[in-house]
mmCIF file of C-alpha atoms in Angstrom:
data_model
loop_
_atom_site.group_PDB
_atom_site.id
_atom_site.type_symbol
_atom_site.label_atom_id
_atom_site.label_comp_id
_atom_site.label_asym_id
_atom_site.label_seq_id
_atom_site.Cartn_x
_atom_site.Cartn_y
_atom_site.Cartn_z
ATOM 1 C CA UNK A 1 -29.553 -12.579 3.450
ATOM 2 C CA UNK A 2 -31.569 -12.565 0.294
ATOM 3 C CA UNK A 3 -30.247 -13.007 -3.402
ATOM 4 C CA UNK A 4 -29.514 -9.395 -4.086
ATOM 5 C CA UNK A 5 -27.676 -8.953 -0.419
ATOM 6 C CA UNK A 6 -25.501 -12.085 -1.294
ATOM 7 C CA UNK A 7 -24.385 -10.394 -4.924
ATOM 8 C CA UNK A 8 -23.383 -7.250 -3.231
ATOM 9 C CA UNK A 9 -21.579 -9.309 -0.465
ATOM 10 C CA UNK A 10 -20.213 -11.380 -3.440
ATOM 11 C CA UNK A 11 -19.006 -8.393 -4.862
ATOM 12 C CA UNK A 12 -17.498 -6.302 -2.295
ATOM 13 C CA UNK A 13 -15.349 -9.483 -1.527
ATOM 14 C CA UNK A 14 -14.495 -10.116 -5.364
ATOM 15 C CA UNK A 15 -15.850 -13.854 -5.218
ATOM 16 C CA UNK A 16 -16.021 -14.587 -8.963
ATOM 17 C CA UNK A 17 -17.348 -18.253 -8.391
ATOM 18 C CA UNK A 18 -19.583 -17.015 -6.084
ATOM 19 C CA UNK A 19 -20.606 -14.702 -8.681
ATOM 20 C CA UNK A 20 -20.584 -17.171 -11.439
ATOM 21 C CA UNK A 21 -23.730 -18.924 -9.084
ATOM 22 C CA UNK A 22 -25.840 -16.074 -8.465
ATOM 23 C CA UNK A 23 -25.985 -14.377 -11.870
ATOM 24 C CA UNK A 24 -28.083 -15.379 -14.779
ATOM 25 C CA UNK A 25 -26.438 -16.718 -18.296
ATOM 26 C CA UNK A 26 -27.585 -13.391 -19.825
ATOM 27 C CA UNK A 27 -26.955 -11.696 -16.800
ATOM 28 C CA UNK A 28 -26.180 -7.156 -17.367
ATOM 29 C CA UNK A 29 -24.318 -4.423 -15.366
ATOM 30 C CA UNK A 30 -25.803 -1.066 -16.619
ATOM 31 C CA UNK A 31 -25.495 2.718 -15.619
ATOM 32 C CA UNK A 32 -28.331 4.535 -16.635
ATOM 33 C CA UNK A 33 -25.985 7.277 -17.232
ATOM 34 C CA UNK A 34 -24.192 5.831 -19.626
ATOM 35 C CA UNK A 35 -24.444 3.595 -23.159
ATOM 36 C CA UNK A 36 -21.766 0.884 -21.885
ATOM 37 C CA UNK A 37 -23.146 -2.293 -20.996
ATOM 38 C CA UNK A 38 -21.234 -4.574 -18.713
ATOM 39 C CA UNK A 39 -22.544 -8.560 -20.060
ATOM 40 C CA UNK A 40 -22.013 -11.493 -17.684
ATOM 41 C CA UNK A 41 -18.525 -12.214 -19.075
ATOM 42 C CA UNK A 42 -16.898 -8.858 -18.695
ATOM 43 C CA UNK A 43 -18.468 -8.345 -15.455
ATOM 44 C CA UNK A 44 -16.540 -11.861 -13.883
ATOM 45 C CA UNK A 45 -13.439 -11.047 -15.534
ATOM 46 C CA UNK A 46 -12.052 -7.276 -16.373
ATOM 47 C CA UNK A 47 -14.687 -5.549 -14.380
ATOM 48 C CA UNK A 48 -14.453 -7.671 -11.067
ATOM 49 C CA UNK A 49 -10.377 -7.682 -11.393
ATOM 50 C CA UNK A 50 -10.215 -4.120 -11.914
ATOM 51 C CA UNK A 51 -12.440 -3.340 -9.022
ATOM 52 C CA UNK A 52 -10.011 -5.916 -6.664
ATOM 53 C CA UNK A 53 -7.157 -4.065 -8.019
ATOM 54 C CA UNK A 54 -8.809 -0.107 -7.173
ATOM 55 C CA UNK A 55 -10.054 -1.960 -3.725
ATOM 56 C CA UNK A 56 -13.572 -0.102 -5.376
ATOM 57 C CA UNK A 57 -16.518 -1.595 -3.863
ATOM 58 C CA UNK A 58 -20.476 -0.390 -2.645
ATOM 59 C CA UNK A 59 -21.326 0.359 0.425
ATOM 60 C CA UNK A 60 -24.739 -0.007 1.237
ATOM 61 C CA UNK A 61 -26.250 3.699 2.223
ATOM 62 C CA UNK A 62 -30.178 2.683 2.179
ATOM 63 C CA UNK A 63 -32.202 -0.105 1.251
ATOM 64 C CA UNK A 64 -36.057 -0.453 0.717
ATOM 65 C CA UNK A 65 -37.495 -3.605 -0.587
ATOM 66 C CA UNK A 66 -40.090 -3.857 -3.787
ATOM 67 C CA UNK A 67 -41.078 -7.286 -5.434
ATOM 68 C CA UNK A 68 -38.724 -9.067 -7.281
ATOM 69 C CA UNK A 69 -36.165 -6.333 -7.662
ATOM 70 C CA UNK A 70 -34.006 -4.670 -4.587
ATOM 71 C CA UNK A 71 -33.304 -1.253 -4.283
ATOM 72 C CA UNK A 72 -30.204 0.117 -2.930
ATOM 73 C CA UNK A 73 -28.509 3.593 -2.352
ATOM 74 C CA UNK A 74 -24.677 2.873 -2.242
ATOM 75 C CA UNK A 75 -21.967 4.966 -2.011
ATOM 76 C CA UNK A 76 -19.265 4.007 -4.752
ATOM 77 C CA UNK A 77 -15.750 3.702 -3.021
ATOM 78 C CA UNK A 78 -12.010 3.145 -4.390
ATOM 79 C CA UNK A 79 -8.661 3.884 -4.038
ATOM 80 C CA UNK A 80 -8.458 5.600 -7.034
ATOM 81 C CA UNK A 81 -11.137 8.333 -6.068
ATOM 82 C CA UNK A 82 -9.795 8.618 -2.456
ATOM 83 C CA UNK A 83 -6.256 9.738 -3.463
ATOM 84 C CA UNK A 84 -7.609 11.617 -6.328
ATOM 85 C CA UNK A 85 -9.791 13.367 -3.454
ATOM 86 C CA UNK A 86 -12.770 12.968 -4.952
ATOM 87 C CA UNK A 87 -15.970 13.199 -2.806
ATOM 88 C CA UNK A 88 -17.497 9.124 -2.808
ATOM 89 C CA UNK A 89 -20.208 9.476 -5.345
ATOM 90 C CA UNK A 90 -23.982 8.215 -4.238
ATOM 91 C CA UNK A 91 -25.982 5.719 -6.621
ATOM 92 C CA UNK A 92 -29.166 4.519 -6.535
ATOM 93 C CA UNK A 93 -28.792 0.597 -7.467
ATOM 94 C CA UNK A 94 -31.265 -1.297 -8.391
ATOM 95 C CA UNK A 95 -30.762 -5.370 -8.207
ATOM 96 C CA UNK A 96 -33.394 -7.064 -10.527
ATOM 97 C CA UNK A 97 -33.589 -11.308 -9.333
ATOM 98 C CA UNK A 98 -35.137 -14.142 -11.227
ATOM 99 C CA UNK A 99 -35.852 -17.724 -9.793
ATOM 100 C CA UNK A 100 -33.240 -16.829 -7.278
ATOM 101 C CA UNK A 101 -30.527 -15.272 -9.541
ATOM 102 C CA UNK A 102 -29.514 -11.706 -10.568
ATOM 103 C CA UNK A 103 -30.273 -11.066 -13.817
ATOM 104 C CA UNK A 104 -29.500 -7.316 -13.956
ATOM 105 C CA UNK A 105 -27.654 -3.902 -11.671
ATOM 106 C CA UNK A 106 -28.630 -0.980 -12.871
ATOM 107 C CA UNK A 107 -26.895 1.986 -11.244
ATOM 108 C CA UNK A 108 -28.619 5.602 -11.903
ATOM 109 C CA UNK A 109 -27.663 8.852 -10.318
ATOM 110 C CA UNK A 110 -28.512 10.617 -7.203
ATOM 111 C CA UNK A 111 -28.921 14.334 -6.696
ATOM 112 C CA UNK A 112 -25.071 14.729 -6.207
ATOM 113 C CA UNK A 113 -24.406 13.873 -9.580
ATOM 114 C CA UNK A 114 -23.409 17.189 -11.493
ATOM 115 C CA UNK A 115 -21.374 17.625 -8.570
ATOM 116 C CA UNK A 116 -19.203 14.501 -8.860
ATOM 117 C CA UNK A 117 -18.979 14.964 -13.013
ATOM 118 C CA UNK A 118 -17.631 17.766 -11.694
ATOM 119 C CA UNK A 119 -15.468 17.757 -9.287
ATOM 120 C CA UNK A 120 -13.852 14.007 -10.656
ATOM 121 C CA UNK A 121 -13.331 16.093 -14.069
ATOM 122 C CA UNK A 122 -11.489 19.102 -12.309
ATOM 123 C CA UNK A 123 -9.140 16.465 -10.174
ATOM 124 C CA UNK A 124 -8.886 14.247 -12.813
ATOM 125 C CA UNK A 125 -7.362 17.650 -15.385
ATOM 126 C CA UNK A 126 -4.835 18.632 -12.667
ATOM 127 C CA UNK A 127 -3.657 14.698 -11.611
ATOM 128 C CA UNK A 128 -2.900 14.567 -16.030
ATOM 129 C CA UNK A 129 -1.112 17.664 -15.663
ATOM 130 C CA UNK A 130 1.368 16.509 -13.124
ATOM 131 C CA UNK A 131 1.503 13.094 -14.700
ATOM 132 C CA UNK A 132 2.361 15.580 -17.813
ATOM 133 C CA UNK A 133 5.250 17.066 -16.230
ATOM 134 C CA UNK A 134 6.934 14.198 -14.019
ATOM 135 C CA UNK A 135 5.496 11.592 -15.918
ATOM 136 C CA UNK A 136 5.209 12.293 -19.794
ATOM 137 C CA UNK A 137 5.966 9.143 -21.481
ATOM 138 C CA UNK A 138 3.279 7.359 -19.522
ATOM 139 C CA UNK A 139 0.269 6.646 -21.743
ATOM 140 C CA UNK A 140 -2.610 5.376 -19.035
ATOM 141 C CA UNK A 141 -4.693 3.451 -21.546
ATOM 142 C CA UNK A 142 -1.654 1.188 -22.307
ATOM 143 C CA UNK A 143 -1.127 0.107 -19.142
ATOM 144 C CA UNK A 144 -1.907 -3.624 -18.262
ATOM 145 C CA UNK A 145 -1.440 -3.129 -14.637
ATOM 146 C CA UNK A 146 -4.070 -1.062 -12.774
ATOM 147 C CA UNK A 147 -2.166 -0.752 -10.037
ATOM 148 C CA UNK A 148 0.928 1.343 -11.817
ATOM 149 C CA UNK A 149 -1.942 4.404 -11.633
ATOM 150 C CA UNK A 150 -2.456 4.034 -8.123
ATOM 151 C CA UNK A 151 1.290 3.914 -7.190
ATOM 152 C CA UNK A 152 1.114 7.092 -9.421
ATOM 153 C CA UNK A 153 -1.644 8.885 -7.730
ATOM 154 C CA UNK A 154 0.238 7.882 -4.334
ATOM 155 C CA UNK A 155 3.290 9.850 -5.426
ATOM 156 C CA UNK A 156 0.940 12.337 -6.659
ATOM 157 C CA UNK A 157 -0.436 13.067 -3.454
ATOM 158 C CA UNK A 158 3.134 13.174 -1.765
ATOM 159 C CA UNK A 159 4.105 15.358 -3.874
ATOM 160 C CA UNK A 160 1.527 17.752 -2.827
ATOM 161 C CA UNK A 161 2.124 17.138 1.013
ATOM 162 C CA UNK A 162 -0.893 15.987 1.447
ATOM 163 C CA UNK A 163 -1.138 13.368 3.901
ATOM 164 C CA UNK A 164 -3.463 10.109 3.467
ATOM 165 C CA UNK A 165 -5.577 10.977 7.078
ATOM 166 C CA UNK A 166 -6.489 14.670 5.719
ATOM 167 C CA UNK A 167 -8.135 12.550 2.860
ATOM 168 C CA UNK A 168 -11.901 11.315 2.845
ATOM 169 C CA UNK A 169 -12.482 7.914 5.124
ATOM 170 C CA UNK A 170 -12.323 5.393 3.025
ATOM 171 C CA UNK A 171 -14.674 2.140 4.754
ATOM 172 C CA UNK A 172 -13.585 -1.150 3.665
ATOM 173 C CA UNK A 173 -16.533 -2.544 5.865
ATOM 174 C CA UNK A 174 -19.082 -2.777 3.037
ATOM 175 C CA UNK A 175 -20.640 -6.326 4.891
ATOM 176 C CA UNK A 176 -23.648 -5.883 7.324
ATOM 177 C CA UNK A 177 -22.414 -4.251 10.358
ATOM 178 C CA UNK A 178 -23.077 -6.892 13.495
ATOM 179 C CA UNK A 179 -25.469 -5.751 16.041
ATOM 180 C CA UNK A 180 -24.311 -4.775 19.359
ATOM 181 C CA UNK A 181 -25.142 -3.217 22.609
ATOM 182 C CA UNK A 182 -24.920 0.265 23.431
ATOM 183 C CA UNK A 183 -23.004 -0.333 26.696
ATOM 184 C CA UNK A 184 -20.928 -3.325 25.270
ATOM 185 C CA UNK A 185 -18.136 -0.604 23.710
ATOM 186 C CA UNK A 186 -15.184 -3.289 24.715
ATOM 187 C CA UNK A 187 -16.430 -5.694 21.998
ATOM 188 C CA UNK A 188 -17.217 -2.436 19.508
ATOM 189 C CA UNK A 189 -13.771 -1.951 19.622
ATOM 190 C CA UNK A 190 -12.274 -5.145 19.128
ATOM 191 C CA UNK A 191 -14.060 -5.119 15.524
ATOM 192 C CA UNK A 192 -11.126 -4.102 12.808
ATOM 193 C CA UNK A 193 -10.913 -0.788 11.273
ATOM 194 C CA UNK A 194 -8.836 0.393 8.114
ATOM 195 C CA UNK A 195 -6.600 3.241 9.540
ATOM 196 C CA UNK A 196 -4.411 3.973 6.897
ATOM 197 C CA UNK A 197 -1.219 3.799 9.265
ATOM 198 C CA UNK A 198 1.211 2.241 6.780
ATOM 199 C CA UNK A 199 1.918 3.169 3.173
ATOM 200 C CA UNK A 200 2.690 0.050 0.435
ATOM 201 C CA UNK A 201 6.402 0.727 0.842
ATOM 202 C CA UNK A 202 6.476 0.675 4.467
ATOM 203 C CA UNK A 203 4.722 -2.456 4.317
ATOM 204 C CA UNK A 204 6.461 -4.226 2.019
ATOM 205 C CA UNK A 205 9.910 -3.566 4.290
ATOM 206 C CA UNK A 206 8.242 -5.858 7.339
ATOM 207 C CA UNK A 207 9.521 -9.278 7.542
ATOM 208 C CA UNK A 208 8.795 -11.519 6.259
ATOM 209 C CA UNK A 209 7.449 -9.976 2.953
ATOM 210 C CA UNK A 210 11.090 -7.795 2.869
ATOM 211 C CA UNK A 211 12.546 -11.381 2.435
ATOM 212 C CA UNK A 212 10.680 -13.173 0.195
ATOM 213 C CA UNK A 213 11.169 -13.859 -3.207
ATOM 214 C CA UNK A 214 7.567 -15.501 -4.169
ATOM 215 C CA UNK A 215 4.552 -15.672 -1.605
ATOM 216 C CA UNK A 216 1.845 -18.416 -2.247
ATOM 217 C CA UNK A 217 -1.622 -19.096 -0.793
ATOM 218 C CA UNK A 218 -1.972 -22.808 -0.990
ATOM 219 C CA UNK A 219 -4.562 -25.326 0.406
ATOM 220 C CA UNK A 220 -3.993 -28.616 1.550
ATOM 221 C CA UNK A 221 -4.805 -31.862 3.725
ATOM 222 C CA UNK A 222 -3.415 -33.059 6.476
ATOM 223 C CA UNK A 223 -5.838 -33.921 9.586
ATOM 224 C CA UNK A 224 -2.914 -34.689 12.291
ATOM 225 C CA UNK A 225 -1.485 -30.712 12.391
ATOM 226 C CA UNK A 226 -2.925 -29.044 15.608
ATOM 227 C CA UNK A 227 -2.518 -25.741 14.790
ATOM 228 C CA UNK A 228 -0.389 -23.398 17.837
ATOM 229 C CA UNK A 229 -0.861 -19.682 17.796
ATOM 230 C CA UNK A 230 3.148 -19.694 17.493
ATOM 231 C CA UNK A 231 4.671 -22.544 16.004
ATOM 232 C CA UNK A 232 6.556 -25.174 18.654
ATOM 233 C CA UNK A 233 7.699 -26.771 15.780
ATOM 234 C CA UNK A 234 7.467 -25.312 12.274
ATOM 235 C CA UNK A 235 6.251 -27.868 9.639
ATOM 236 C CA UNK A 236 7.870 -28.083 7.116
ATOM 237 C CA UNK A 237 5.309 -27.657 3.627
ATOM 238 C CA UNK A 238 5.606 -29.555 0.921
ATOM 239 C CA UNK A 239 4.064 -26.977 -1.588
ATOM 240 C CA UNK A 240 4.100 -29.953 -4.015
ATOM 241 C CA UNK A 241 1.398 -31.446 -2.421
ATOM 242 C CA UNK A 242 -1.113 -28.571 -2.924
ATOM 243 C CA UNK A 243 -4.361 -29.091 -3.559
ATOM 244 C CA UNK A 244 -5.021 -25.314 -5.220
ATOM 245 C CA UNK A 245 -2.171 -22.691 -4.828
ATOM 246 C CA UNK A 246 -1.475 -19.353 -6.620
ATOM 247 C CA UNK A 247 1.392 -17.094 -6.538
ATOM 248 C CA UNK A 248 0.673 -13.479 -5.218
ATOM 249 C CA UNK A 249 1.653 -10.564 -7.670
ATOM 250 C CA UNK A 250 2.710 -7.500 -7.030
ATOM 251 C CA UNK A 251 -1.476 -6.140 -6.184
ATOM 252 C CA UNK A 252 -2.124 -9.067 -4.594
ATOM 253 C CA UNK A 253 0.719 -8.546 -2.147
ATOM 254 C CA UNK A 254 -0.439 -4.859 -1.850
ATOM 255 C CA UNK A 255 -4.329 -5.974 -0.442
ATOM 256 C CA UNK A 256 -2.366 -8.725 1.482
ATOM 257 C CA UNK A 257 -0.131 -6.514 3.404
ATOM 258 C CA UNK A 258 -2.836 -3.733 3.849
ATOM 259 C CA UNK A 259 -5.286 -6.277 5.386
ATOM 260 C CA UNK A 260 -2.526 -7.022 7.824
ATOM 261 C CA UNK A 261 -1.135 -4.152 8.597
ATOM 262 C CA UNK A 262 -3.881 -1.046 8.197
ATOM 263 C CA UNK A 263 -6.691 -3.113 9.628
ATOM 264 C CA UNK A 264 -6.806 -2.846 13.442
ATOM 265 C CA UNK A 265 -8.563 -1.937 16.448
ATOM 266 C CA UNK A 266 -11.272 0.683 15.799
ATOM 267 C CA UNK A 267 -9.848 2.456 19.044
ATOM 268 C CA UNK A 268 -6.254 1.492 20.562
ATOM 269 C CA UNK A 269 -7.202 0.602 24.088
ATOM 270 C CA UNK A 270 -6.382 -2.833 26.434
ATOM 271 C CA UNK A 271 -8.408 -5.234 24.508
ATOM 272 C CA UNK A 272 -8.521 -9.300 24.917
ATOM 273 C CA UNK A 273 -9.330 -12.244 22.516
ATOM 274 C CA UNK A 274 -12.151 -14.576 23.110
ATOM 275 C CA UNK A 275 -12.115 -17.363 21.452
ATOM 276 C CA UNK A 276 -14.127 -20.727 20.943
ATOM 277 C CA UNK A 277 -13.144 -24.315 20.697
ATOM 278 C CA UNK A 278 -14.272 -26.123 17.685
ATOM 279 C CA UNK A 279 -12.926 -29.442 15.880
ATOM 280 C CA UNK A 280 -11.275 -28.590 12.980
ATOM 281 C CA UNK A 281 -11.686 -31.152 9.276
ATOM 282 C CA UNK A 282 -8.550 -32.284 7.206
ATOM 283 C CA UNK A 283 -8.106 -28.965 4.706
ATOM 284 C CA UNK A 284 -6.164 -26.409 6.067
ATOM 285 C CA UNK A 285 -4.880 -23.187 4.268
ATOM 286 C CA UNK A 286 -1.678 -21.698 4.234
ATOM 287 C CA UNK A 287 0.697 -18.038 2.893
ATOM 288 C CA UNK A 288 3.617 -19.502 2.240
ATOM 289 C CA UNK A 289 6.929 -17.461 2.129
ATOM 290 C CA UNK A 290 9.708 -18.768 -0.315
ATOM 291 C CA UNK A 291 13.167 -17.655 -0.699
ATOM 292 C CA UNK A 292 15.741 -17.371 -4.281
ATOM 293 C CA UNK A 293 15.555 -21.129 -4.302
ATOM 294 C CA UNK A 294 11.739 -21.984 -3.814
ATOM 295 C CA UNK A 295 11.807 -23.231 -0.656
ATOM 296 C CA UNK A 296 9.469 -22.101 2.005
ATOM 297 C CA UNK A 297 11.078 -20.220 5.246
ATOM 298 C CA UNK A 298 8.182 -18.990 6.740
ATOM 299 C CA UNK A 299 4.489 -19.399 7.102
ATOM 300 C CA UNK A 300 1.054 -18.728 8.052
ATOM 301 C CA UNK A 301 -1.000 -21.719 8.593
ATOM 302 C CA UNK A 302 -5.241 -21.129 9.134
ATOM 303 C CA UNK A 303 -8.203 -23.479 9.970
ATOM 304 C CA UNK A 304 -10.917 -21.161 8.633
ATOM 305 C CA UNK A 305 -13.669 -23.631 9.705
ATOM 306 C CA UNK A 306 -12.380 -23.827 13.072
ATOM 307 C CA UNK A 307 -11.008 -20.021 13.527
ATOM 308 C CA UNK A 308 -7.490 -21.732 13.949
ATOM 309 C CA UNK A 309 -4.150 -20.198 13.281
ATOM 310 C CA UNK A 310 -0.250 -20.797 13.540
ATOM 311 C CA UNK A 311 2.632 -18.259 12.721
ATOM 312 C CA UNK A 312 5.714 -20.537 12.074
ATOM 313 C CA UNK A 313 7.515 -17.955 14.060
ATOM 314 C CA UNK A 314 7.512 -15.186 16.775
ATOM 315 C CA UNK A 315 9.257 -12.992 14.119
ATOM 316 C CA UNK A 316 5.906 -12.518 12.548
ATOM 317 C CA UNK A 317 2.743 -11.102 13.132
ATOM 318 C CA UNK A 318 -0.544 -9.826 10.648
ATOM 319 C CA UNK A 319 -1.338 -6.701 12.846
ATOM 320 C CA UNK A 320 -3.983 -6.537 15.591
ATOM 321 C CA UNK A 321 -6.200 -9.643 16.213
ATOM 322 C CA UNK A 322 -8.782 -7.539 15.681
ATOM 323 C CA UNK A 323 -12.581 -10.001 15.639
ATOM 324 C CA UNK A 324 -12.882 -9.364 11.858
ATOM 325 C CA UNK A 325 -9.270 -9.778 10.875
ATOM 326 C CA UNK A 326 -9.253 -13.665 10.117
ATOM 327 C CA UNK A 327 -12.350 -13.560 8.208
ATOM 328 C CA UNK A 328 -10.990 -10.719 5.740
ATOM 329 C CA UNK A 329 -8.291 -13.546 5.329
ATOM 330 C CA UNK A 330 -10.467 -15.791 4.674
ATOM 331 C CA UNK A 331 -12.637 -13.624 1.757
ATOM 332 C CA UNK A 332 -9.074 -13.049 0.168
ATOM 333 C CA UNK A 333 -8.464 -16.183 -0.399
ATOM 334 C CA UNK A 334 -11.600 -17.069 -1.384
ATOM 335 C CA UNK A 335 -11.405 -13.945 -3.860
ATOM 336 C CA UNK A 336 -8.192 -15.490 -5.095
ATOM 337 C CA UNK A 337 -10.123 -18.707 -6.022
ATOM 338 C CA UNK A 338 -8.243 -20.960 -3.193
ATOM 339 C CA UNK A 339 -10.173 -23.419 -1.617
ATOM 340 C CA UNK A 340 -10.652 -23.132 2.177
ATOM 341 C CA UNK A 341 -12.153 -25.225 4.735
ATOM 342 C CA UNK A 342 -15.731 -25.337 5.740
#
């Protein structure tokens, strides 16, 4: 993977100190369509939270190679233009490196351009008119939270009976697709799809996010804890003694519970998990549940350098073990700047 593949990957996986590496001190986001310029600063901060909080990332369409610069077509993805049932606009990106960083992304448009303007403008008019109507006191460019508009375009598209499957595919998959056989469709199956089978009420009522008052992803040492599958005997954590830790908000929760819960088999057929011994160093990782009085109740315990995991109980469960599911785990905490096990 060269410099420009690693800053997409980087990216679509919200790393900011991954980020922070690859780019260049003067480093630019521009859009050849447009007079904003995104500096280095802007880019790490507001531009990479509000793309984590609109799940909006590139998906890699094409990509011939020139000399010192990479060229890309990617196909710009989000939340926000799926429910607004937009079609995914088409970019040509172009990913300028020097001495091994990225010094500038330029996105330009494709020939479906006009069409997106658009179309987004059209969809965009009717979504203010409703938000006119059942929502008038609502002023979008005061809102802190990016995440208040999606909850609104979710009851937005309710409203209008429309159901999330009739929508556009939305691919979450935005790393480099592993190759396979053909013939070997067992294994093709086992890799996780998004399936948009739960909405963010519906999975915010399974335990044990229903009971929780605070979750936290921690990381911490201790080299003596074998992790089991399903706990024999639940530790008990002393949060106190974490080395990094950060308390999930209320978007944070919402990517958490859909990587659980809408990720899953790409077809639902008898499927079984291989797996690979392999010794496992002193940091471990952990989501830690917490009830009204702080104290942890429940928890999900992971060796990401050994693929090693432990539910504290039988009463809970992160959706299919599908092959990819662990390492989406892992990005999110990376992308929530806790420190994991190598």
């Amino acid at each position: 993977m060269n410099t420009a593949d690693q800053f997409l990957s980087y990216f679509n996986n919200y790393q900011k100190k991954e980020l922070a590496n690859i780019v260049t001190s003067d480093f630019k986001f521009k859009r050849e369509f447009s007079k904003v310029i995104t500096d280095r600063k802007e880019f790490l901060n507001k531009y990479l939270e509000d793309s984590q909080t609109l799940v909006a990332k590139f998906k890699v369409i094409n990509k011939p190679d020139g000399k010192n610069q990479n060229y890309y077509v990617v196909e710009d993805q989000s939340q926000y233009l799926k429910l607004l049932d937009v079609k995914f606009p088409k970019w040509n990106m172009t990913i300028t490196t020097t001495a091994g960083k990225v010094s500038q992304a330029m996105l330009s448009p494709t020939s479906d351009y006009d069409n997106y303007v658009t179309e987004l403008t059209s969809k965009t008019e009717k979504f203010n008119s409703w938000m006119e109507e059942n929502h008038s006191g609502v002023d979008f460019e005061k809102l802190k939270d990016l995440s208040q508009v999606l909850e609104y375009l979710n009851e937005y598209v309710e409203s209008k009976g429309i159901l999330l499957s009739d929508l556009q595919q939305y691919d979450d998959s935005t790393e480099t697709a592993v190759t396979i056989s053909d013939s070997d469709s067992l294994f093709d199956n086992m890799t996780c799809m998004h399936h948009n089978k739960f909405t963010e009420a519906k999975r915010a009522s399974f335990y044990p996010f229903n009971k929780a008052k605070k979750v936290l992803l921690i990381s911490f040492n201790d080299k003596d804890w074998k992790l089991n599958y399903y706990s024999k005997s639940p530790k008990i954590i002393d949060i106190s003694k974490a080395i990094s830790s950060k308390q999930l908000n209320k978007a944070d929760l919402n990517r958490l519970t859909d990587l659980f819960y809408n990720y899953g088999y790409k077809k639902m057929e008898l499927v079984k998990t291989i797996s690979q011994e392999f010794d496992c160093s002193e940091l471990k990782n952990a989501i830690v549940f917490l009830d009204e009085k702080g104290n942890p109740f429940e928890y999900i315990a992971l060796a990401f350098d050994c693929d090693k995991i432990e539910f504290s109980s039988q009463k809970i469960s992160y959706g299919d073990e599908c092959t990819t599911k662990r390492e989406l785990v892992k990005q999110f905490f990376v992308s929530n700047g806790i420190e994991i096990g190598q």
